Amino acid sequence: MAGTKIEVSGPKSLFSNEFLCNSTSLLNSRKRRTVEVRKPVAATAALTAVQIVAKLIELDSVKVIPETPVQFTVSGQVTVEYDAMEQMKELMFNWWDSSKTTIDAQRGVFLQLVSSDIDPTKLLTRLEINEGTGKAKVSKEAILDWSRDLPINADKFVTHEVQFLVDGNFGVPGAILVTNKNSKELYLKSITLEGFLHFDCQSWVQPEKLHPEKRIFFTNKAYLPNETPKGLRELREKELRELRGNGEGVRVLSDRIYDYDVYNDLGNPGKGLEFARPVLGGQRRPYPRRCRTGRPSTKSDPKSESPVNDTTPMYVPRDEAFGEEKKRSVDAGSWKGMMNNLFPFFKHSIESDSVNSFADIKKLYKESRKHSNFPVESTADAFKFDPPNIVSREASCCLRDDEFGRFTLAGMNPISIERLKVFPPVSKLDPSIYGPTQSALREEHLISHLDGMSVQKAIERKKLFILDYHDAFLPFLNSINAHPDRKAYATRTIFFLTQMGTLKPIAIELSLPSTNPFKPSKQVITPPVDATTCWQWQLAKAHVCSNDSGAHELIQHWLRTHACMEPFIIAARRHLSAMHPILKLLHPHMRYTMDINARARELLISAGGIIESLFSTKECSMEITSFAYKNWRFDMESLPADLIRRGVAELDPTEPHGIKLLIEDYPYANDGLLIWSAIERLVKDYVNYYYPDSNSIRSDPELNTWYYESINVGHADLRHESWWPNLSTPKDLVSILTTLIWISSANHAALNFGQYHYGGYVPVRPSYMRRLIPNEDDPEYQNFISDPEGYFVSSLPCLREMAFLMSILEILSTHSEDEEYLGDRKELSTWRGSPEIIEAFYRFSMEMKAIEKEIEKRNSDTKLRNRCGAGVSPYQLLVPSSEPGVSCRGVPNSISI
């Protein structure tokens, strides 16, 4: 008993001094209690044992006065997203509700601080006692209720003051528990304590009635798992368990659960057999995994997930969903509205849907203001498309050879061109199924275009390059060409590297499935020598561009960026805590990717969706991507590795980036290497700060589980491949992270944001063709000879579908108002105590600005003919910054469209 001394003399007994002292210690240990005794009490030998017990009882019954621990208030600023209309609705609802008194007691947002220290009086299990851990100290709840002070004219984000009451020995807050007892979800942007301790929340908090678990938000400080303060360890594990879920049930829009599934949601067999699509994912049709939604199976096919409807809308974890500004740019409703409203306009404003001449196509575009006598836009022009400013739209209206070559290096698909190493090219397809593997290309087709070299000499001098879509398309041509309005070849195009550094197309091979042994299935078309071969050459280039459009949209763009990145994002959310430094590094590069992928599954790549409607591949579209995924390799997705794999670069340690480009004026590669190297330097500085050696990599369970699950679950169909990079050293981690950031930012930007300006003039880059090239014995040959222009334009999509295609490309090429660009790190407070990291991000930001100036300098260099010249638009797709809209430039942090 505090302040009391009991002395016992006389015979030893059960109630000896030792016992009494121990009793005193036990009493002293009682939490928050003191016992005041006004006078010391002495027990003499004359007291009997019974008297001693009675005295102890008396002492224990002395008035117990609760301790008054030192307490103080902690001021906080809570910033939330504010919707005046929704707040007014809720206020009116509560005002009218008859049980308003009850509601008032329960309404508001309840917040509790969690200390980084543990409370030793609240130990948990025996195991945790042995480890010296326990429950964290938690403050009393602070209540935030802004409904009584409704700021009608408030900005989008509103900051509210809140006061926390904590004990003097509380320690440093490391987390905040949040309970939303309002009826609506709220977007919690940030919390700041005493002006210096920051919680960057950026998350939706659901009403308690929907999700009773308290939300956990950690301070911005990054911790590796073994560095986590003891008071936060349990919460760190708890949050990750909640994010993983249990793999069961139908996901609802308010959920924050990340799990995997195969692509079994692309078809709609209940609508008819023609809308059934095979499941992608598995041994037969390998594919990356997507986010699980849990929608029930269709009645007609238990393997297929039921389509999205009003009852079960498309699910993405709540914090992955688009913000309001992004929604305004690419909302699915706007796409559907465009489909419903755009078509009737063109139906009534265009006399005929068919294309009879290039003049008919020209009417779809506004008149250039540069050549107009009327600087103000006319009413008619208001409903037309802005003319793409990259492609030349001359009187011929066809793709020029120089543009054809330039676009393979500085167009919307600059990652398909390869160096020709074997001639004639050889197919890798099974000859028992697809016919002879030999190409129809011969030396006589090329020899007159090689500046006096033989084909072998040109190969040795690394002068020949190829766009090869033979194996990608041939297995699917029978299905494609069975449609009356779709006709396609499997193409190969040979290019010669001229002395000026440009690529010149010198031969095109067009292949069809071998169905008639007496009729050649392959033909070769070379540059023209007369009027007839001129139009044949133009038609052949149009078919190559049609192949290239499909391969670009489906393989290079969708598969290699969108689809292959999603498993890494899902695994990161499941296994990397919000406190983990690697998640903090990757977080901006995952923004909106899962949402845009979900929208793509619903509208773009689904059965009867936009891709099937507007591209040559029709119902084979997604099977083509599965066929291509078999050859996808993560270790070849870094920019240097990709350039070397395609044979357009060689290792050279004397070069600034360690490789030498074999096409010196290759704008995508030249500019891309600047960004790649800057990303690599940033990641190297970052990784080495947190992981000084291999042991630190091996001892991080979250990091290793993330990478393991990304491969073995997210890319399960390729998990046994030997090419997967190891994760054993800091150098390994630098390579993996640099590749992921490159794919999400610069590589996606180069493939996406030029779609309208490079693909918005359909005669130059048709998404599909409706006619094959007629031979002399074909019935259509005479029509072709008598009206070659009419034959060419009738091979293109009709005007209505041209307009639809341009609308889609314009949406896909648009930067939203809330775009976040490479080099712009907004929340550097995460690393407030790590000046080395802040300095690394600052250097990276400065490098992006320097790269921007370097690209501008290159675009003005007349020696670089693939980016500068008469009528040649500058290559700006890898310029880091951009204004909102369709700018054909700008590198966002993430795959957000």
mmCIF file of N, CA, C and O in Angstrom, residues 121-184:
data_model
loop_
_atom_site.group_PDB
_atom_site.id
_atom_site.type_symbol
_atom_site.label_atom_id
_atom_site.label_comp_id
_atom_site.label_asym_id
_atom_site.label_seq_id
_atom_site.Cartn_x
_atom_site.Cartn_y
_atom_site.Cartn_z
ATOM 1 N N THR A 121 0.166 -3.355 -19.727
ATOM 2 C CA THR A 121 -0.899 -3.915 -18.888
ATOM 3 C C THR A 121 -1.927 -4.680 -19.706
ATOM 4 O O THR A 121 -2.843 -5.246 -19.153
ATOM 5 N N LYS A 122 -1.781 -4.654 -21.045
ATOM 6 C CA LYS A 122 -2.759 -5.337 -21.908
ATOM 7 C C LYS A 122 -2.048 -6.316 -22.815
ATOM 8 O O LYS A 122 -2.135 -6.244 -24.031
ATOM 9 N N LEU A 123 -1.303 -7.237 -22.186
ATOM 10 C CA LEU A 123 -0.624 -8.258 -22.964
ATOM 11 C C LEU A 123 -1.641 -9.204 -23.575
ATOM 12 O O LEU A 123 -2.715 -9.425 -23.037
ATOM 13 N N LEU A 124 -1.263 -9.794 -24.710
ATOM 14 C CA LEU A 124 -2.211 -10.630 -25.432
ATOM 15 C C LEU A 124 -1.988 -12.093 -25.127
ATOM 16 O O LEU A 124 -2.305 -12.578 -24.061
ATOM 17 N N THR A 125 -1.392 -12.833 -26.032
ATOM 18 C CA THR A 125 -1.217 -14.270 -25.869
ATOM 19 C C THR A 125 0.106 -14.562 -25.190
ATOM 20 O O THR A 125 0.966 -13.688 -25.056
ATOM 21 N N ARG A 126 0.280 -15.826 -24.760
ATOM 22 C CA ARG A 126 1.532 -16.222 -24.128
ATOM 23 C C ARG A 126 2.705 -16.009 -25.065
ATOM 24 O O ARG A 126 3.773 -15.577 -24.647
ATOM 25 N N LEU A 127 2.502 -16.285 -26.340
ATOM 26 C CA LEU A 127 3.566 -16.076 -27.327
ATOM 27 C C LEU A 127 3.976 -14.617 -27.359
ATOM 28 O O LEU A 127 5.159 -14.277 -27.363
ATOM 29 N N GLU A 128 2.977 -13.723 -27.357
ATOM 30 C CA GLU A 128 3.285 -12.301 -27.411
ATOM 31 C C GLU A 128 3.933 -11.830 -26.113
ATOM 32 O O GLU A 128 4.788 -10.948 -26.120
ATOM 33 N N ILE A 129 3.548 -12.454 -24.990
ATOM 34 C CA ILE A 129 4.191 -12.100 -23.725
ATOM 35 C C ILE A 129 5.671 -12.462 -23.788
ATOM 36 O O ILE A 129 6.535 -11.690 -23.386
ATOM 37 N N ASN A 130 5.962 -13.637 -24.333
ATOM 38 C CA ASN A 130 7.354 -14.056 -24.448
ATOM 39 C C ASN A 130 8.137 -13.125 -25.364
ATOM 40 O O ASN A 130 9.338 -12.936 -25.203
ATOM 41 N N GLU A 131 7.469 -12.566 -26.387
ATOM 42 C CA GLU A 131 8.137 -11.653 -27.301
ATOM 43 C C GLU A 131 8.181 -10.231 -26.756
ATOM 44 O O GLU A 131 8.789 -9.341 -27.354
ATOM 45 N N GLY A 132 7.507 -10.013 -25.639
ATOM 46 C CA GLY A 132 7.507 -8.675 -25.081
ATOM 47 C C GLY A 132 6.610 -7.713 -25.835
ATOM 48 O O GLY A 132 6.842 -6.516 -25.840
ATOM 49 N N THR A 133 5.569 -8.222 -26.481
ATOM 50 C CA THR A 133 4.661 -7.355 -27.219
ATOM 51 C C THR A 133 3.301 -7.347 -26.545
ATOM 52 O O THR A 133 3.028 -8.123 -25.637
ATOM 53 N N GLY A 134 2.421 -6.500 -27.029
ATOM 54 C CA GLY A 134 1.079 -6.438 -26.475
ATOM 55 C C GLY A 134 0.224 -5.492 -27.253
ATOM 56 O O GLY A 134 0.586 -5.049 -28.330
ATOM 57 N N LYS A 135 -0.924 -5.176 -26.699
ATOM 58 C CA LYS A 135 -1.836 -4.265 -27.375
ATOM 59 C C LYS A 135 -1.292 -2.839 -27.319
ATOM 60 O O LYS A 135 -0.661 -2.432 -26.354
ATOM 61 N N ALA A 136 -1.581 -2.108 -28.379
ATOM 62 C CA ALA A 136 -1.133 -0.718 -28.430
ATOM 63 C C ALA A 136 -2.015 0.146 -27.531
ATOM 64 O O ALA A 136 -3.156 -0.193 -27.218
ATOM 65 N N LYS A 137 -1.464 1.260 -27.120
ATOM 66 C CA LYS A 137 -2.241 2.238 -26.357
ATOM 67 C C LYS A 137 -3.186 2.956 -27.312
ATOM 68 O O LYS A 137 -2.781 3.363 -28.405
ATOM 69 N N VAL A 138 -4.429 3.124 -26.890
ATOM 70 C CA VAL A 138 -5.446 3.754 -27.730
ATOM 71 C C VAL A 138 -6.069 4.910 -26.959
ATOM 72 O O VAL A 138 -6.397 4.783 -25.777
ATOM 73 N N SER A 139 -6.228 6.040 -27.637
ATOM 74 C CA SER A 139 -6.831 7.199 -27.000
ATOM 75 C C SER A 139 -8.343 7.032 -26.923
ATOM 76 O O SER A 139 -8.927 6.130 -27.537
ATOM 77 N N LYS A 140 -8.961 7.938 -26.176
ATOM 78 C CA LYS A 140 -10.418 7.987 -26.201
ATOM 79 C C LYS A 140 -10.887 8.487 -27.557
ATOM 80 O O LYS A 140 -10.151 9.146 -28.286
ATOM 81 N N GLU A 141 -12.117 8.169 -27.893
ATOM 82 C CA GLU A 141 -12.643 8.566 -29.189
ATOM 83 C C GLU A 141 -12.877 10.077 -29.251
ATOM 84 O O GLU A 141 -13.408 10.673 -28.312
ATOM 85 N N ALA A 142 -12.475 10.649 -30.359
ATOM 86 C CA ALA A 142 -12.824 12.036 -30.676
ATOM 87 C C ALA A 142 -13.885 11.990 -31.760
ATOM 88 O O ALA A 142 -13.822 11.142 -32.669
ATOM 89 N N ILE A 143 -14.862 12.871 -31.663
ATOM 90 C CA ILE A 143 -15.994 12.830 -32.584
ATOM 91 C C ILE A 143 -15.964 14.050 -33.500
ATOM 92 O O ILE A 143 -15.821 15.179 -33.034
ATOM 93 N N LEU A 144 -16.108 13.763 -34.772
ATOM 94 C CA LEU A 144 -16.154 14.818 -35.777
ATOM 95 C C LEU A 144 -17.536 14.793 -36.413
ATOM 96 O O LEU A 144 -17.908 13.820 -37.051
ATOM 97 N N ASP A 145 -18.301 15.847 -36.211
ATOM 98 C CA ASP A 145 -19.653 15.926 -36.772
ATOM 99 C C ASP A 145 -19.835 17.304 -37.393
ATOM 100 O O ASP A 145 -20.046 18.298 -36.693
ATOM 101 N N TRP A 146 -19.714 17.370 -38.690
ATOM 102 C CA TRP A 146 -19.800 18.659 -39.373
ATOM 103 C C TRP A 146 -21.221 18.984 -39.858
ATOM 104 O O TRP A 146 -21.456 20.008 -40.464
ATOM 105 N N SER A 147 -22.179 18.112 -39.578
ATOM 106 C CA SER A 147 -23.528 18.334 -40.098
ATOM 107 C C SER A 147 -24.190 19.556 -39.460
ATOM 108 O O SER A 147 -25.099 20.146 -40.030
ATOM 109 N N ARG A 148 -23.715 19.962 -38.287
ATOM 110 C CA ARG A 148 -24.330 21.109 -37.617
ATOM 111 C C ARG A 148 -23.775 22.422 -38.147
ATOM 112 O O ARG A 148 -24.324 23.479 -37.902
ATOM 113 N N ASP A 149 -22.643 22.332 -38.805
ATOM 114 C CA ASP A 149 -22.010 23.539 -39.355
ATOM 115 C C ASP A 149 -21.784 23.300 -40.836
ATOM 116 O O ASP A 149 -20.672 23.041 -41.272
ATOM 117 N N LEU A 150 -22.828 23.362 -41.594
ATOM 118 C CA LEU A 150 -22.790 22.965 -42.993
ATOM 119 C C LEU A 150 -22.252 24.104 -43.863
ATOM 120 O O LEU A 150 -22.923 25.117 -44.029
ATOM 121 N N PRO A 151 -21.047 23.984 -44.417
ATOM 122 C CA PRO A 151 -20.495 25.051 -45.267
ATOM 123 C C PRO A 151 -21.027 24.935 -46.692
ATOM 124 O O PRO A 151 -20.485 24.217 -47.514
ATOM 125 N N ILE A 152 -22.079 25.635 -46.986
ATOM 126 C CA ILE A 152 -22.750 25.496 -48.281
ATOM 127 C C ILE A 152 -21.814 25.821 -49.437
ATOM 128 O O ILE A 152 -21.828 25.178 -50.473
ATOM 129 N N ASN A 153 -20.968 26.818 -49.273
ATOM 130 C CA ASN A 153 -20.094 27.257 -50.357
ATOM 131 C C ASN A 153 -18.674 26.723 -50.201
ATOM 132 O O ASN A 153 -17.711 27.360 -50.621
ATOM 133 N N ALA A 154 -18.536 25.564 -49.583
ATOM 134 C CA ALA A 154 -17.208 25.037 -49.304
ATOM 135 C C ALA A 154 -16.524 24.560 -50.580
ATOM 136 O O ALA A 154 -17.156 24.271 -51.582
ATOM 137 N N ASP A 155 -15.189 24.519 -50.506
ATOM 138 C CA ASP A 155 -14.417 23.944 -51.601
ATOM 139 C C ASP A 155 -14.613 22.442 -51.638
ATOM 140 O O ASP A 155 -15.298 21.860 -50.789
ATOM 141 N N LYS A 156 -13.938 21.805 -52.614
ATOM 142 C CA LYS A 156 -14.060 20.352 -52.747
ATOM 143 C C LYS A 156 -13.573 19.645 -51.492
ATOM 144 O O LYS A 156 -14.174 18.691 -51.019
ATOM 145 N N PHE A 157 -12.449 20.120 -50.936
ATOM 146 C CA PHE A 157 -11.917 19.534 -49.710
ATOM 147 C C PHE A 157 -12.065 20.532 -48.567
ATOM 148 O O PHE A 157 -11.762 21.721 -48.712
ATOM 149 N N VAL A 158 -12.541 20.039 -47.428
ATOM 150 C CA VAL A 158 -12.773 20.877 -46.259
ATOM 151 C C VAL A 158 -11.988 20.295 -45.094
ATOM 152 O O VAL A 158 -11.984 19.081 -44.874
ATOM 153 N N THR A 159 -11.327 21.168 -44.335
ATOM 154 C CA THR A 159 -10.548 20.737 -43.186
ATOM 155 C C THR A 159 -11.292 21.082 -41.901
ATOM 156 O O THR A 159 -11.740 22.211 -41.703
ATOM 157 N N HIS A 160 -11.421 20.087 -41.017
ATOM 158 C CA HIS A 160 -12.107 20.251 -39.743
ATOM 159 C C HIS A 160 -11.113 20.065 -38.601
ATOM 160 O O HIS A 160 -10.192 19.260 -38.688
ATOM 161 N N GLU A 161 -11.345 20.809 -37.535
ATOM 162 C CA GLU A 161 -10.514 20.684 -36.346
ATOM 163 C C GLU A 161 -11.060 19.580 -35.445
ATOM 164 O O GLU A 161 -12.276 19.397 -35.335
ATOM 165 N N VAL A 162 -10.156 18.865 -34.795
ATOM 166 C CA VAL A 162 -10.567 17.822 -33.870
ATOM 167 C C VAL A 162 -9.553 17.779 -32.726
ATOM 168 O O VAL A 162 -8.376 18.115 -32.916
ATOM 169 N N GLN A 163 -10.010 17.427 -31.524
ATOM 170 C CA GLN A 163 -9.147 17.369 -30.349
ATOM 171 C C GLN A 163 -9.143 15.945 -29.790
ATOM 172 O O GLN A 163 -10.198 15.345 -29.594
ATOM 173 N N PHE A 164 -7.947 15.424 -29.546
ATOM 174 C CA PHE A 164 -7.783 14.108 -28.933
ATOM 175 C C PHE A 164 -7.264 14.304 -27.509
ATOM 176 O O PHE A 164 -6.413 15.162 -27.252
ATOM 177 N N LEU A 165 -7.741 13.482 -26.575
ATOM 178 C CA LEU A 165 -7.274 13.495 -25.196
ATOM 179 C C LEU A 165 -6.447 12.243 -24.955
ATOM 180 O O LEU A 165 -6.941 11.121 -25.116
ATOM 181 N N VAL A 166 -5.170 12.430 -24.607
ATOM 182 C CA VAL A 166 -4.278 11.294 -24.412
ATOM 183 C C VAL A 166 -3.535 11.440 -23.101
ATOM 184 O O VAL A 166 -3.372 12.551 -22.565
ATOM 185 N N ASP A 167 -3.067 10.306 -22.562
ATOM 186 C CA ASP A 167 -2.268 10.313 -21.343
ATOM 187 C C ASP A 167 -0.866 10.827 -21.631
ATOM 188 O O ASP A 167 -0.379 10.774 -22.768
ATOM 189 N N GLY A 168 -0.214 11.282 -20.568
ATOM 190 C CA GLY A 168 1.111 11.839 -20.731
ATOM 191 C C GLY A 168 2.132 10.833 -21.210
ATOM 192 O O GLY A 168 3.134 11.197 -21.832
ATOM 193 N N ASN A 169 1.913 9.549 -20.906
ATOM 194 C CA ASN A 169 2.853 8.503 -21.341
ATOM 195 C C ASN A 169 2.373 7.786 -22.599
ATOM 196 O O ASN A 169 2.755 6.641 -22.852
ATOM 197 N N PHE A 170 1.516 8.465 -23.381
ATOM 198 C CA PHE A 170 0.907 7.823 -24.555
ATOM 199 C C PHE A 170 1.941 7.440 -25.603
ATOM 200 O O PHE A 170 1.810 6.425 -26.280
ATOM 201 N N GLY A 171 2.968 8.235 -25.754
ATOM 202 C CA GLY A 171 3.935 7.968 -26.801
ATOM 203 C C GLY A 171 3.542 8.638 -28.109
ATOM 204 O O GLY A 171 2.572 9.405 -28.180
ATOM 205 N N VAL A 172 4.270 8.318 -29.141
ATOM 206 C CA VAL A 172 4.041 8.935 -30.446
ATOM 207 C C VAL A 172 2.918 8.195 -31.171
ATOM 208 O O VAL A 172 2.987 6.974 -31.329
ATOM 209 N N PRO A 173 1.868 8.886 -31.623
ATOM 210 C CA PRO A 173 0.815 8.205 -32.397
ATOM 211 C C PRO A 173 1.387 7.602 -33.681
ATOM 212 O O PRO A 173 2.171 8.245 -34.381
ATOM 213 N N GLY A 174 1.001 6.382 -33.971
ATOM 214 C CA GLY A 174 1.462 5.716 -35.188
ATOM 215 C C GLY A 174 0.345 5.327 -36.118
ATOM 216 O O GLY A 174 0.589 4.969 -37.272
ATOM 217 N N ALA A 175 -0.889 5.387 -35.628
ATOM 218 C CA ALA A 175 -2.042 5.024 -36.455
ATOM 219 C C ALA A 175 -3.273 5.724 -35.910
ATOM 220 O O ALA A 175 -3.279 6.220 -34.779
ATOM 221 N N ILE A 176 -4.298 5.757 -36.725
ATOM 222 C CA ILE A 176 -5.596 6.307 -36.334
ATOM 223 C C ILE A 176 -6.677 5.310 -36.744
ATOM 224 O O ILE A 176 -6.663 4.799 -37.874
ATOM 225 N N LEU A 177 -7.588 5.041 -35.826
ATOM 226 C CA LEU A 177 -8.744 4.201 -36.117
ATOM 227 C C LEU A 177 -9.928 5.112 -36.418
ATOM 228 O O LEU A 177 -10.197 6.053 -35.671
ATOM 229 N N VAL A 178 -10.626 4.819 -37.487
ATOM 230 C CA VAL A 178 -11.721 5.688 -37.932
ATOM 231 C C VAL A 178 -12.992 4.869 -38.083
ATOM 232 O O VAL A 178 -12.992 3.806 -38.720
ATOM 233 N N THR A 179 -14.067 5.382 -37.504
ATOM 234 C CA THR A 179 -15.384 4.769 -37.653
ATOM 235 C C THR A 179 -16.333 5.821 -38.208
ATOM 236 O O THR A 179 -16.462 6.916 -37.632
ATOM 237 N N ASN A 180 -16.988 5.494 -39.296
ATOM 238 C CA ASN A 180 -17.927 6.418 -39.931
ATOM 239 C C ASN A 180 -19.346 6.022 -39.530
ATOM 240 O O ASN A 180 -19.889 5.033 -40.016
ATOM 241 N N LYS A 181 -19.963 6.820 -38.653
ATOM 242 C CA LYS A 181 -21.317 6.509 -38.191
ATOM 243 C C LYS A 181 -22.369 7.343 -38.901
ATOM 244 O O LYS A 181 -23.521 7.383 -38.475
ATOM 245 N N ASN A 182 -21.953 7.989 -39.984
ATOM 246 C CA ASN A 182 -22.928 8.653 -40.839
ATOM 247 C C ASN A 182 -23.552 7.622 -41.771
ATOM 248 O O ASN A 182 -23.136 6.457 -41.822
ATOM 249 N N SER A 183 -24.533 8.055 -42.538
ATOM 250 C CA SER A 183 -25.215 7.123 -43.436
ATOM 251 C C SER A 183 -24.547 7.024 -44.801
ATOM 252 O O SER A 183 -24.870 6.142 -45.585
ATOM 253 N N LYS A 184 -23.602 7.950 -45.089
ATOM 254 C CA LYS A 184 -22.936 7.976 -46.387
ATOM 255 C C LYS A 184 -21.453 7.688 -46.218
ATOM 256 O O LYS A 184 -20.864 7.975 -45.177
#
